Amino acid sequence: MVQESTLFTQIDKQRLPAHIAIIMDGNGRWAEEKGEDRLFGHFHGVESVRDIVEGAAELGIQFLTLYAFSTENWDRPEQEVNGLMGLLADTINKEVPILNKNNIRLRMIGDMQMLPEFARNGLNEAMQKTSQNTGLTLIMALSYSSRWELVNAVKNIALDTKSGKINPENINADILQNYLNTSEYPDPELMIRTSGEYRISNFLLYQLAYAELYFTNTRWPEFRKYNLYEAIIDYQSRERRFGKTGKQIKEDNESA
Ligand code: IPE
Ligand code: IPE
Ligand code: MG
């Protein structure tokens, strides 16, 4: 196996993705394979979050979005949902000093109103306490789903059209962007999903239009900086064409 430090040096620091999004999947199966309760997997998943956040910050990644809980995850057994909410609130409270020490700003996307009050309060406090940080922006997707986000955007655009705030003739991609939860962030260039599932599961459907997708069999509780570096190196080996031909891209690069 290649050493972690070797992988780190292989990353071209001039061509980093500005925004990486991760579907942190496989906690439950990882735990069940060990004969443990699913919550044991979520608990260990927090260690991966810590390691990956630190790794992204060290590299100089500007935005990291972590899909932690989907709209559909509310349909899981009550005991698992409650356990996850407790873990979330606990972790956020504990991590604030570390986020501040590392100059990391915490943000969230999703339906905050759905979260239990203690979790919502903890999150608001953590976001406020880290709001002045200028390094990595860590975006937690909580009670988030893309369809929820898009339906809301459409609803709010319709309301603002009705009240005369926007002219329907002028609606374009920039205006739509303003109505998304992610309005302040660039689209992710790289989307990673762990645990061997090859699907998007209602995550950033619009924003991932031209993202490079990277799938790994590694379960989230075992995903570490090493694996993040592998994903970035793979991303850097790809040619992003945005509908053009390979020849055009090469010419664009040469003239840049
Ligand atoms: C991801 O792991 C965490 C959440 C969705 C909250 P899972 O809990 O989905 O784990 P698997 O996919 O069942 O193994
Ligand atoms: C997606 O994982 C949501 C998160 C990782 C938070 P799921 O485990 O809920 O997705 P499906 O159900 O396998 O598609
Ligand atoms: Mg899953």
mmCIF file of C-alpha atoms and ligand atoms in Angstrom:
data_model
loop_
_atom_site.group_PDB
_atom_site.id
_atom_site.type_symbol
_atom_site.label_atom_id
_atom_site.label_comp_id
_atom_site.label_asym_id
_atom_site.label_seq_id
_atom_site.Cartn_x
_atom_site.Cartn_y
_atom_site.Cartn_z
ATOM 1 C CA MET A 1 0.000 0.000 0.000
ATOM 2 C CA VAL A 2 1.234 3.498 -0.867
ATOM 3 C CA GLN A 3 2.029 5.632 2.176
ATOM 4 C CA GLU A 4 -0.383 8.403 3.111
ATOM 5 C CA SER A 5 2.417 10.990 2.892
ATOM 6 C CA THR A 6 3.283 9.794 -0.639
ATOM 7 C CA LEU A 7 -0.324 10.203 -1.737
ATOM 8 C CA PHE A 8 -0.363 13.667 -0.185
ATOM 9 C CA THR A 9 2.636 14.732 -2.283
ATOM 10 C CA GLN A 10 1.002 13.322 -5.436
ATOM 11 C CA ILE A 11 -1.886 15.803 -5.118
ATOM 12 C CA ASP A 12 -1.484 18.859 -7.353
ATOM 13 C CA LYS A 13 -2.225 21.654 -4.867
ATOM 14 C CA GLN A 14 -2.820 24.106 -7.730
ATOM 15 C CA ARG A 15 -5.725 22.045 -9.104
ATOM 16 C CA LEU A 16 -7.713 21.193 -6.016
ATOM 17 C CA PRO A 17 -11.483 21.045 -6.196
ATOM 18 C CA ALA A 18 -12.813 24.131 -4.403
ATOM 19 C CA HIS A 19 -15.829 22.172 -3.196
ATOM 20 C CA ILE A 20 -16.032 18.480 -2.278
ATOM 21 C CA ALA A 21 -19.360 16.867 -1.357
ATOM 22 C CA ILE A 22 -19.559 13.499 0.398
ATOM 23 C CA ILE A 23 -22.403 11.025 0.918
ATOM 24 C CA MET A 24 -21.201 9.420 4.140
ATOM 25 C CA ASP A 25 -22.746 5.975 3.728
ATOM 26 C CA GLY A 26 -22.282 2.534 5.251
ATOM 27 C CA ASN A 27 -22.285 3.158 9.005
ATOM 28 C CA GLY A 28 -25.096 0.706 9.680
ATOM 29 C CA ARG A 29 -23.664 -2.151 7.632
ATOM 30 C CA TRP A 30 -20.183 -1.600 9.059
ATOM 31 C CA ALA A 31 -21.603 -2.024 12.577
ATOM 32 C CA GLU A 32 -23.861 -4.956 11.689
ATOM 33 C CA GLU A 33 -20.914 -6.776 10.101
ATOM 34 C CA LYS A 34 -19.217 -6.531 13.487
ATOM 35 C CA GLY A 35 -22.315 -7.820 15.259
ATOM 36 C CA GLU A 36 -22.989 -4.384 16.721
ATOM 37 C CA ASP A 37 -25.963 -2.036 16.786
ATOM 38 C CA ARG A 38 -26.266 0.429 13.881
ATOM 39 C CA LEU A 39 -25.696 3.340 16.273
ATOM 40 C CA PHE A 40 -22.228 1.954 16.994
ATOM 41 C CA GLY A 41 -21.516 2.612 13.309
ATOM 42 C CA HIS A 42 -22.791 6.188 13.498
ATOM 43 C CA PHE A 43 -20.679 6.758 16.593
ATOM 44 C CA HIS A 44 -17.548 5.609 14.755
ATOM 45 C CA GLY A 45 -18.572 7.618 11.711
ATOM 46 C CA VAL A 46 -17.888 10.753 13.749
ATOM 47 C CA GLU A 47 -14.176 9.846 13.859
ATOM 48 C CA SER A 48 -14.154 9.766 10.068
ATOM 49 C CA VAL A 49 -15.849 13.161 9.956
ATOM 50 C CA ARG A 50 -13.115 14.586 12.180
ATOM 51 C CA ASP A 51 -10.326 13.092 10.094
ATOM 52 C CA ILE A 52 -11.795 14.195 6.758
ATOM 53 C CA VAL A 53 -12.580 17.716 7.940
ATOM 54 C CA GLU A 54 -9.009 18.037 9.192
ATOM 55 C CA GLY A 55 -7.654 16.571 5.946
ATOM 56 C CA ALA A 56 -9.699 18.932 3.785
ATOM 57 C CA ALA A 57 -8.652 21.943 5.864
ATOM 58 C CA GLU A 58 -4.964 20.974 5.697
ATOM 59 C CA LEU A 59 -5.139 20.700 1.921
ATOM 60 C CA GLY A 60 -6.780 24.103 1.584
ATOM 61 C CA ILE A 61 -10.145 22.887 0.278
ATOM 62 C CA GLN A 62 -12.576 25.811 0.533
ATOM 63 C CA PHE A 63 -15.935 24.029 0.864
ATOM 64 C CA LEU A 64 -16.788 20.574 2.189
ATOM 65 C CA THR A 65 -20.417 19.420 2.219
ATOM 66 C CA LEU A 66 -21.236 16.320 4.250
ATOM 67 C CA TYR A 67 -24.576 14.558 3.784
ATOM 68 C CA ALA A 68 -25.347 13.476 7.326
ATOM 69 C CA PHE A 69 -29.126 13.014 7.374
ATOM 70 C CA SER A 70 -31.625 13.025 4.520
ATOM 71 C CA THR A 71 -35.304 13.966 4.477
ATOM 72 C CA GLU A 72 -35.998 10.266 3.879
ATOM 73 C CA ASN A 73 -33.897 9.224 6.903
ATOM 74 C CA TRP A 74 -36.734 10.476 9.163
ATOM 75 C CA ASP A 75 -38.506 7.250 8.188
ATOM 76 C CA ARG A 76 -35.908 5.102 9.981
ATOM 77 C CA PRO A 77 -36.767 3.399 13.286
ATOM 78 C CA GLU A 78 -37.343 5.944 16.059
ATOM 79 C CA GLN A 79 -34.486 4.612 18.171
ATOM 80 C CA GLU A 80 -31.984 5.180 15.353
ATOM 81 C CA VAL A 81 -33.313 8.673 14.559
ATOM 82 C CA ASN A 82 -33.168 9.700 18.226
ATOM 83 C CA GLY A 83 -29.678 8.262 18.574
ATOM 84 C CA LEU A 84 -28.495 10.167 15.522
ATOM 85 C CA MET A 85 -29.977 13.472 16.734
ATOM 86 C CA GLY A 86 -28.338 13.036 20.142
ATOM 87 C CA LEU A 87 -25.009 12.205 18.543
ATOM 88 C CA LEU A 88 -25.284 15.204 16.258
ATOM 89 C CA ALA A 89 -25.965 17.664 19.070
ATOM 90 C CA ASP A 90 -23.214 16.173 21.284
ATOM 91 C CA THR A 91 -20.636 16.221 18.518
ATOM 92 C CA ILE A 92 -21.401 19.754 17.371
ATOM 93 C CA ASN A 93 -21.079 21.096 20.923
ATOM 94 C CA LYS A 94 -17.788 19.312 21.499
ATOM 95 C CA GLU A 95 -16.256 20.280 18.170
ATOM 96 C CA VAL A 96 -16.707 24.068 18.318
ATOM 97 C CA PRO A 97 -13.291 24.781 19.944
ATOM 98 C CA ILE A 98 -11.575 22.524 17.380
ATOM 99 C CA LEU A 99 -13.405 24.236 14.510
ATOM 100 C CA ASN A 100 -12.291 27.611 15.831
ATOM 101 C CA LYS A 101 -8.731 26.442 16.348
ATOM 102 C CA ASN A 102 -8.627 25.314 12.703
ATOM 103 C CA ASN A 103 -10.372 28.442 11.357
ATOM 104 C CA ILE A 104 -13.344 26.368 10.083
ATOM 105 C CA ARG A 105 -16.745 27.972 9.533
ATOM 106 C CA LEU A 106 -19.744 25.717 10.127
ATOM 107 C CA ARG A 107 -22.848 26.090 7.969
ATOM 108 C CA MET A 108 -25.841 23.899 7.232
ATOM 109 C CA ILE A 109 -28.289 23.127 4.447
ATOM 110 C CA GLY A 110 -31.622 21.407 4.974
ATOM 111 C CA ASP A 111 -34.859 21.832 6.872
ATOM 112 C CA MET A 112 -33.745 23.142 10.271
ATOM 113 C CA GLN A 113 -37.360 23.300 11.467
ATOM 114 C CA MET A 114 -37.548 19.501 11.371
ATOM 115 C CA LEU A 115 -34.687 19.070 13.839
ATOM 116 C CA PRO A 116 -35.452 18.645 17.546
ATOM 117 C CA GLU A 117 -35.027 21.906 19.426
ATOM 118 C CA PHE A 118 -31.885 20.873 21.328
ATOM 119 C CA ALA A 119 -30.123 19.959 18.090
ATOM 120 C CA ARG A 120 -31.287 23.108 16.316
ATOM 121 C CA ASN A 121 -30.132 25.329 19.189
ATOM 122 C CA GLY A 122 -26.745 23.624 19.363
ATOM 123 C CA LEU A 123 -26.257 24.024 15.634
ATOM 124 C CA ASN A 124 -27.267 27.680 15.616
ATOM 125 C CA GLU A 125 -24.852 28.373 18.438
ATOM 126 C CA ALA A 126 -22.013 26.538 16.695
ATOM 127 C CA MET A 127 -22.675 28.364 13.407
ATOM 128 C CA GLN A 128 -22.707 31.693 15.198
ATOM 129 C CA LYS A 129 -19.505 30.942 17.149
ATOM 130 C CA THR A 130 -17.619 29.926 13.997
ATOM 131 C CA SER A 131 -19.081 32.542 11.643
ATOM 132 C CA GLN A 132 -15.956 34.727 11.584
ATOM 133 C CA ASN A 133 -13.617 31.915 10.513
ATOM 134 C CA THR A 134 -12.106 32.302 7.072
ATOM 135 C CA GLY A 135 -10.634 28.868 6.287
ATOM 136 C CA LEU A 136 -12.648 25.808 5.263
ATOM 137 C CA THR A 137 -16.440 26.175 5.144
ATOM 138 C CA LEU A 138 -17.933 22.940 6.471
ATOM 139 C CA ILE A 139 -21.534 22.537 5.277
ATOM 140 C CA MET A 140 -23.591 19.887 7.039
ATOM 141 C CA ALA A 141 -26.579 18.608 5.047
ATOM 142 C CA LEU A 142 -29.157 17.778 7.710
ATOM 143 C CA SER A 143 -32.764 16.889 7.064
ATOM 144 C CA TYR A 144 -31.776 17.752 3.509
ATOM 145 C CA SER A 145 -32.994 16.474 0.193
ATOM 146 C CA SER A 146 -32.656 18.004 -3.216
ATOM 147 C CA ARG A 147 -36.327 17.675 -4.098
ATOM 148 C CA TRP A 148 -37.292 19.430 -0.871
ATOM 149 C CA GLU A 149 -34.837 22.211 -1.711
ATOM 150 C CA LEU A 150 -36.069 22.580 -5.322
ATOM 151 C CA VAL A 151 -39.747 22.575 -4.353
ATOM 152 C CA ASN A 152 -39.026 25.333 -1.825
ATOM 153 C CA ALA A 153 -37.095 27.322 -4.396
ATOM 154 C CA VAL A 154 -39.982 27.097 -6.877
ATOM 155 C CA LYS A 155 -42.475 28.101 -4.191
ATOM 156 C CA ASN A 156 -40.420 31.150 -3.152
ATOM 157 C CA ILE A 157 -39.799 32.228 -6.744
ATOM 158 C CA ALA A 158 -43.560 32.028 -7.363
ATOM 159 C CA LEU A 159 -44.282 34.125 -4.249
ATOM 160 C CA ASP A 160 -41.703 36.755 -5.232
ATOM 161 C CA THR A 161 -43.081 36.839 -8.771
ATOM 162 C CA LYS A 162 -46.596 37.320 -7.440
ATOM 163 C CA SER A 163 -45.512 40.188 -5.190
ATOM 164 C CA GLY A 164 -43.650 41.833 -8.080
ATOM 165 C CA LYS A 165 -40.178 41.377 -6.607
ATOM 166 C CA ILE A 166 -39.025 39.490 -9.678
ATOM 167 C CA ASN A 167 -40.151 39.602 -13.274
ATOM 168 C CA PRO A 168 -40.803 36.069 -14.579
ATOM 169 C CA GLU A 169 -39.209 37.032 -17.904
ATOM 170 C CA ASN A 170 -35.910 37.563 -16.078
ATOM 171 C CA ILE A 171 -35.743 34.199 -14.334
ATOM 172 C CA ASN A 172 -32.421 32.586 -15.212
ATOM 173 C CA ALA A 173 -29.879 30.225 -13.663
ATOM 174 C CA ASP A 174 -28.436 33.013 -11.467
ATOM 175 C CA ILE A 175 -31.845 33.824 -10.010
ATOM 176 C CA LEU A 176 -32.629 30.166 -9.374
ATOM 177 C CA GLN A 177 -29.252 29.831 -7.633
ATOM 178 C CA ASN A 178 -30.280 32.591 -5.199
ATOM 179 C CA TYR A 179 -33.238 30.503 -4.051
ATOM 180 C CA LEU A 180 -31.252 27.365 -3.303
ATOM 181 C CA ASN A 181 -29.909 26.473 0.144
ATOM 182 C CA THR A 182 -26.487 26.468 -1.482
ATOM 183 C CA SER A 183 -26.779 30.003 -2.911
ATOM 184 C CA GLU A 184 -23.525 31.108 -1.237
ATOM 185 C CA TYR A 185 -21.419 28.168 -2.395
ATOM 186 C CA PRO A 186 -19.954 27.121 -5.735
ATOM 187 C CA ASP A 187 -21.113 23.787 -7.171
ATOM 188 C CA PRO A 188 -19.085 20.768 -6.002
ATOM 189 C CA GLU A 189 -16.468 19.630 -8.508
ATOM 190 C CA LEU A 190 -16.076 16.259 -6.782
ATOM 191 C CA MET A 191 -18.756 14.090 -5.166
ATOM 192 C CA ILE A 192 -17.679 11.046 -3.171
ATOM 193 C CA ARG A 193 -19.987 8.263 -1.988
ATOM 194 C CA THR A 194 -18.715 5.570 0.340
ATOM 195 C CA SER A 195 -19.974 2.032 1.014
ATOM 196 C CA GLY A 196 -20.317 0.688 -2.535
ATOM 197 C CA GLU A 197 -23.696 2.211 -3.417
ATOM 198 C CA TYR A 198 -23.890 3.828 -6.841
ATOM 199 C CA ARG A 199 -26.635 6.375 -6.433
ATOM 200 C CA ILE A 200 -27.236 10.007 -5.514
ATOM 201 C CA SER A 201 -30.065 9.488 -2.964
ATOM 202 C CA ASN A 202 -31.615 12.933 -3.399
ATOM 203 C CA PHE A 203 -28.366 14.839 -2.782
ATOM 204 C CA LEU A 204 -27.615 18.145 -4.593
ATOM 205 C CA LEU A 205 -29.286 16.947 -7.824
ATOM 206 C CA TYR A 206 -29.032 20.364 -9.489
ATOM 207 C CA GLN A 207 -25.609 21.338 -8.104
ATOM 208 C CA LEU A 208 -23.933 18.066 -9.159
ATOM 209 C CA ALA A 209 -24.705 18.667 -12.851
ATOM 210 C CA TYR A 210 -21.007 18.608 -13.810
ATOM 211 C CA ALA A 211 -19.422 17.113 -10.700
ATOM 212 C CA GLU A 212 -16.998 14.231 -11.056
ATOM 213 C CA LEU A 213 -18.481 11.245 -9.218
ATOM 214 C CA TYR A 214 -16.254 8.952 -7.171
ATOM 215 C CA PHE A 215 -17.531 5.757 -5.599
ATOM 216 C CA THR A 216 -15.619 3.595 -3.162
ATOM 217 C CA ASN A 217 -16.501 0.357 -1.377
ATOM 218 C CA THR A 218 -14.964 1.644 1.862
ATOM 219 C CA ARG A 219 -17.620 2.035 4.543
ATOM 220 C CA TRP A 220 -17.804 5.521 6.031
ATOM 221 C CA PRO A 221 -16.421 4.546 9.518
ATOM 222 C CA GLU A 222 -13.236 3.369 7.780
ATOM 223 C CA PHE A 223 -12.860 6.319 5.421
ATOM 224 C CA ARG A 224 -9.763 8.374 6.317
ATOM 225 C CA LYS A 225 -7.511 11.094 4.838
ATOM 226 C CA TYR A 226 -5.775 8.364 2.842
ATOM 227 C CA ASN A 227 -9.032 7.600 1.038
ATOM 228 C CA LEU A 228 -9.764 11.296 0.512
ATOM 229 C CA TYR A 229 -6.353 11.749 -1.118
ATOM 230 C CA GLU A 230 -7.050 8.771 -3.418
ATOM 231 C CA ALA A 231 -10.335 10.357 -4.493
ATOM 232 C CA ILE A 232 -8.685 13.728 -5.203
ATOM 233 C CA ILE A 233 -5.872 12.102 -7.205
ATOM 234 C CA ASP A 234 -8.472 10.214 -9.240
ATOM 235 C CA TYR A 235 -10.386 13.467 -9.793
ATOM 236 C CA GLN A 236 -7.209 15.200 -10.989
ATOM 237 C CA SER A 237 -6.611 12.470 -13.577
ATOM 238 C CA ARG A 238 -9.918 13.154 -15.325
ATOM 239 C CA GLU A 239 -10.637 15.465 -18.210
ATOM 240 C CA ARG A 240 -13.619 17.699 -17.465
ATOM 241 C CA ARG A 241 -15.141 18.617 -20.812
ATOM 242 C CA PHE A 242 -18.410 20.440 -19.976
ATOM 243 C CA GLY A 243 -19.903 19.403 -23.309
ATOM 244 C CA LYS A 244 -16.893 20.421 -25.399
ATOM 245 C CA THR A 245 -14.504 18.097 -27.216
ATOM 246 C CA GLY A 246 -11.227 16.883 -25.731
ATOM 247 C CA LYS A 247 -9.342 18.844 -28.410
ATOM 248 C CA GLN A 248 -11.071 22.092 -27.436
ATOM 249 C CA ILE A 249 -10.244 21.516 -23.767
ATOM 250 C CA LYS A 250 -6.564 20.965 -24.594
ATOM 251 C CA GLU A 251 -6.491 24.137 -26.688
ATOM 252 C CA ASP A 252 -8.223 26.096 -23.894
ATOM 253 C CA ASN A 253 -5.620 24.819 -21.412
ATOM 254 C CA GLU A 254 -2.719 25.752 -23.676
ATOM 255 C CA SER A 255 -3.958 29.296 -24.223
ATOM 256 C CA ALA A 256 -4.685 29.804 -20.489
HETATM 257 C C1 IPE B 1 -25.002 6.628 6.606
HETATM 258 O O1 IPE B 1 -24.932 5.304 6.976
HETATM 259 C C2 IPE B 1 -25.502 7.543 7.708
HETATM 260 C C3 IPE B 1 -26.884 7.966 7.563
HETATM 261 C C4 IPE B 1 -27.656 7.772 6.538
HETATM 262 C C5 IPE B 1 -27.460 8.669 8.693
HETATM 263 P P1 IPE B 1 -26.202 4.352 6.939
HETATM 264 O O2 IPE B 1 -26.881 4.472 8.259
HETATM 265 O O3 IPE B 1 -27.041 4.640 5.762
HETATM 266 O O4 IPE B 1 -25.535 2.929 6.819
HETATM 267 P P2 IPE B 1 -25.983 1.742 5.866
HETATM 268 O O5 IPE B 1 -26.031 2.315 4.477
HETATM 269 O O6 IPE B 1 -27.312 1.277 6.321
HETATM 270 O O7 IPE B 1 -24.907 0.739 6.006
HETATM 271 C C1 IPE B 2 -27.957 8.772 1.971
HETATM 272 O O1 IPE B 2 -27.754 7.521 2.529
HETATM 273 C C2 IPE B 2 -28.129 9.784 3.055
HETATM 274 C C3 IPE B 2 -26.954 10.009 3.896
HETATM 275 C C4 IPE B 2 -25.784 9.475 3.796
HETATM 276 C C5 IPE B 2 -27.174 10.943 4.946
HETATM 277 P P1 IPE B 2 -28.938 6.476 2.692
HETATM 278 O O2 IPE B 2 -28.340 5.268 3.297
HETATM 279 O O3 IPE B 2 -30.087 7.093 3.396
HETATM 280 O O4 IPE B 2 -29.368 6.227 1.184
HETATM 281 P P2 IPE B 2 -30.126 5.006 0.496
HETATM 282 O O5 IPE B 2 -31.381 4.816 1.244
HETATM 283 O O6 IPE B 2 -29.220 3.823 0.595
HETATM 284 O O7 IPE B 2 -30.318 5.434 -0.926
HETATM 285 MG MG MG B 3 -27.046 3.954 3.862
#
